[in-house]
Each structure stands twice: as C-alpha cells, then as structure tokens.
Short mmCIF file of C-alpha atoms in Angstrom, two decimals:
data_model
loop_
_atom_site.label_atom_id
_atom_site.label_comp_id
_atom_site.label_asym_id
_atom_site.label_seq_id
_atom_site.Cartn_x
_atom_site.Cartn_y
_atom_site.Cartn_z
CA UNK A 219 128.99 97.38 132.67
CA UNK A 220 126.46 97.38 135.50
CA UNK A 221 123.42 99.63 135.27
CA UNK A 222 123.00 101.69 138.43
CA UNK A 223 121.23 104.83 139.46
CA UNK A 224 123.32 107.99 139.23
CA UNK A 225 123.03 108.69 142.97
CA UNK A 226 124.65 105.30 143.68
CA UNK A 227 127.77 106.14 141.67
CA UNK A 228 130.91 106.86 143.66
CA UNK A 229 132.95 109.54 141.83
CA UNK A 230 136.08 108.63 143.80
CA UNK A 231 136.22 105.20 142.16
CA UNK A 232 136.18 106.51 138.59
CA UNK A 233 132.66 105.25 137.94
CA UNK A 234 131.40 108.69 136.92
CA UNK A 235 133.93 108.92 134.08
CA UNK A 236 132.94 105.43 132.97
CA UNK A 237 129.27 106.47 132.83
CA UNK A 238 130.12 109.64 130.94
CA UNK A 239 132.03 107.60 128.37
CA UNK A 240 128.86 105.56 127.69
CA UNK A 241 126.64 108.60 127.02
CA UNK A 242 127.48 108.98 123.29
CA UNK A 243 126.50 105.35 122.67
CA UNK A 244 123.21 105.85 124.50
CA UNK A 245 122.47 109.04 122.55
CA UNK A 246 123.27 107.28 119.27
CA UNK A 247 120.89 104.46 120.20
CA UNK A 248 118.14 106.96 121.02
CA UNK A 249 118.59 108.65 117.65
CA UNK A 250 118.37 105.30 115.86
CA UNK A 251 115.20 104.37 117.74
CA UNK A 252 113.61 107.74 116.90
CA UNK A 253 114.50 107.36 113.22
CA UNK A 254 113.08 103.83 113.18
CA UNK A 255 109.86 105.08 114.79
CA UNK A 256 109.50 107.82 112.17
CA UNK A 257 110.14 105.43 109.28
CA UNK A 258 107.73 102.84 110.63
CA UNK A 259 105.12 105.54 111.21
CA UNK A 260 105.50 106.74 107.62
CA UNK A 261 105.16 103.18 106.32
CA UNK A 262 102.02 102.62 108.38
CA UNK A 263 100.49 105.90 107.18
CA UNK A 264 101.26 105.01 103.58
CA UNK A 265 99.79 101.50 103.86
CA UNK A 266 96.65 102.73 105.62
CA UNK A 267 96.07 105.43 103.02
CA UNK A 268 96.65 102.94 100.21
CA UNK A 269 94.22 100.48 101.81
CA UNK A 270 91.58 103.21 102.17
CA UNK A 271 91.97 104.25 98.54
CA UNK A 272 91.96 100.65 97.29
CA UNK A 273 88.55 100.07 98.87
CA UNK A 274 87.15 102.78 96.58
CA UNK A 275 88.28 101.29 93.27
CA UNK A 276 84.77 100.92 91.89
CA UNK A 277 83.79 104.49 92.77
CA UNK A 278 86.93 105.84 91.12
CA UNK A 279 86.39 103.62 88.07
CA UNK A 280 82.84 104.95 87.67
CA UNK A 281 84.01 108.56 88.04
CA UNK A 282 86.74 108.03 85.43
CA UNK A 283 84.35 106.29 83.04
CA UNK A 284 81.92 109.20 83.38
CA UNK A 285 84.68 111.53 82.21
CA UNK A 286 85.87 112.99 85.50
CA UNK A 287 89.33 114.51 85.14
CA UNK A 288 92.18 112.57 86.73
CA UNK A 289 93.52 115.81 88.17
CA UNK A 290 90.27 116.38 90.09
CA UNK A 291 90.25 112.81 91.38
CA UNK A 292 93.90 113.20 92.43
CA UNK A 293 93.12 116.43 94.31
CA UNK A 294 90.01 114.90 95.92
CA UNK A 295 91.93 111.85 97.11
CA UNK A 296 94.83 114.00 98.31
CA UNK A 297 92.43 116.17 100.31
CA UNK A 298 90.55 113.18 101.75
CA UNK A 299 93.77 111.48 102.78
CA UNK A 300 95.51 114.59 104.09
CA UNK A 301 92.85 116.30 106.20
CA UNK A 302 92.56 113.65 108.94
CA UNK A 303 96.34 113.26 109.07
CA UNK A 304 96.91 117.03 109.29
CA UNK A 305 94.30 117.24 112.06
CA UNK A 306 96.10 114.46 113.95
CA UNK A 307 99.49 116.15 113.50
CA UNK A 308 98.01 119.45 114.74
CA UNK A 309 96.56 117.78 117.85
CA UNK A 310 99.85 115.98 118.48
CA UNK A 311 101.86 119.18 118.14
CA UNK A 312 99.49 120.99 120.48
CA UNK A 313 99.29 118.32 123.16
CA UNK A 314 102.75 116.76 122.79
CA UNK A 315 104.62 119.08 125.16
CA UNK A 316 102.07 118.88 127.96
CA UNK A 317 101.71 115.13 127.56
CA UNK A 318 105.47 114.54 127.66
CA UNK A 319 105.81 116.67 130.81
CA UNK A 320 102.97 114.78 132.48
CA UNK A 321 104.49 111.41 131.59
CA UNK A 322 107.90 112.57 132.82
CA UNK A 323 106.35 113.61 136.14
CA UNK A 324 104.67 110.20 136.47
CA UNK A 325 107.98 108.49 135.76
CA UNK A 326 109.72 110.63 138.35
CA UNK A 327 112.06 112.33 135.90
CA UNK A 328 112.34 115.91 134.76
CA UNK A 329 111.44 117.06 131.27
CA UNK A 330 111.68 120.66 130.23
CA UNK A 331 109.04 122.19 127.96
CA UNK A 332 109.50 122.02 124.22
CA UNK A 333 110.51 125.30 122.66
CA UNK A 334 108.53 126.91 119.88
CA UNK A 335 111.02 125.93 117.17
CA UNK A 336 111.00 122.30 118.35
CA UNK A 337 107.21 122.18 118.11
CA UNK A 338 107.34 123.83 114.67
CA UNK A 339 109.96 121.33 113.52
CA UNK A 340 107.85 118.40 114.72
CA UNK A 341 104.77 119.88 113.01
CA UNK A 342 106.62 120.31 109.72
CA UNK A 343 107.96 116.75 109.97
CA UNK A 344 104.39 115.50 110.54
CA UNK A 345 103.11 117.42 107.52
CA UNK A 346 105.94 116.03 105.37
CA UNK A 347 105.13 112.49 106.53
CA UNK A 348 101.48 113.12 105.68
CA UNK A 349 102.46 114.28 102.20
CA UNK A 350 104.79 111.31 101.79
CA UNK A 351 101.87 108.99 102.55
CA UNK A 352 99.09 110.81 100.69
CA UNK A 353 100.71 111.96 97.43
CA UNK A 354 101.85 108.55 96.12
CA UNK A 355 98.50 107.00 97.04
CA UNK A 356 96.49 109.75 95.35
CA UNK A 357 98.79 109.58 92.31
CA UNK A 358 98.34 105.81 92.04
CA UNK A 359 94.56 106.09 92.32
CA UNK A 360 94.33 108.82 89.69
CA UNK A 361 96.36 106.70 87.26
CA UNK A 362 93.82 103.84 87.31
CA UNK A 363 92.26 102.69 84.06
CA UNK A 364 88.45 102.83 84.38
CA UNK A 365 87.84 99.90 82.04
CA UNK A 366 90.27 97.67 83.91
CA UNK A 367 88.89 98.71 87.30
CA UNK A 368 85.26 98.09 86.37
CA UNK A 369 86.09 94.80 84.62
CA UNK A 370 87.94 93.51 87.72
CA UNK A 371 85.03 94.51 89.95
CA UNK A 372 82.30 92.85 87.87
#
C-alpha cells in the first residue's frame, strides 16, 4: 500500500475503493491512540498528585497527631488536588475548539467546530479523570498513621 494524497488517486484504476477499504483500520488506530493518550494522562495526573501529597507527609502527620479528623484532611487534600486540575480542564474545554481549528488551518486541513455536546463530554471526561487521580491520593493520605509518619521523618 502506497501512501498518496487523495487528489493523486485515479478512481478509474480502482485506487479509490482500495483507499476506502483502509479507512476502518485507520479509524481503529486513531481510537486506540486516543485511548492510550487518555490512560497515560490519567496515570500522569495520579502520579503527580501522589508525589505532591507525599511531600507533605510531615504536615499531615502533625495534623493527625494534633487530633485533626481524617475526614477533614481527606476533604482538604481532595480540594487542593482537584481545584488546579478542574481549572485546567475548564481552560482546555474553553480553548480546545478554537485551538484545534487554528492548528487545522496551519496544517492546511479542515476541521469543523466542536458541538456543545462534544465539549460537554470532553469536560465530563476531564472531571472524571481528575477525580480518578485525586480521590485515591486523598484517601491514601488520610489513612496515614501519625506515629509512623513522624517516626519516619525524624
């Protein structure tokens, strides 16, 4: 199979049908790449949030040893981890359509605008990824033992 521009294809030689037969494979590959990007993005978010929480072990150990409720620490960590991610998802949802159209114009291709439901779906997916990264990290941090944390630090 030789990759050629669509305007170089001669429909009289059956090349157009051959190209059309390849489209499902290309679409399947695009879907796999998009899924891989989402999964890798979720893993990176989770690891970054875990790293950020891990750097605060001593602070959390002190709060727990002073009698702070684990529920409050969980909610505080969840809020601290979620707010920047939600802000980033909101900016991405707002600027994503315009940015993709601008990039398509630079590449010389055509990209139609995203519809409202597509933007909403992407926003919801971003919020779910944020929750998938923040909730386990906040849960792990709130389950720490203050004695063990302070003993390891000292």
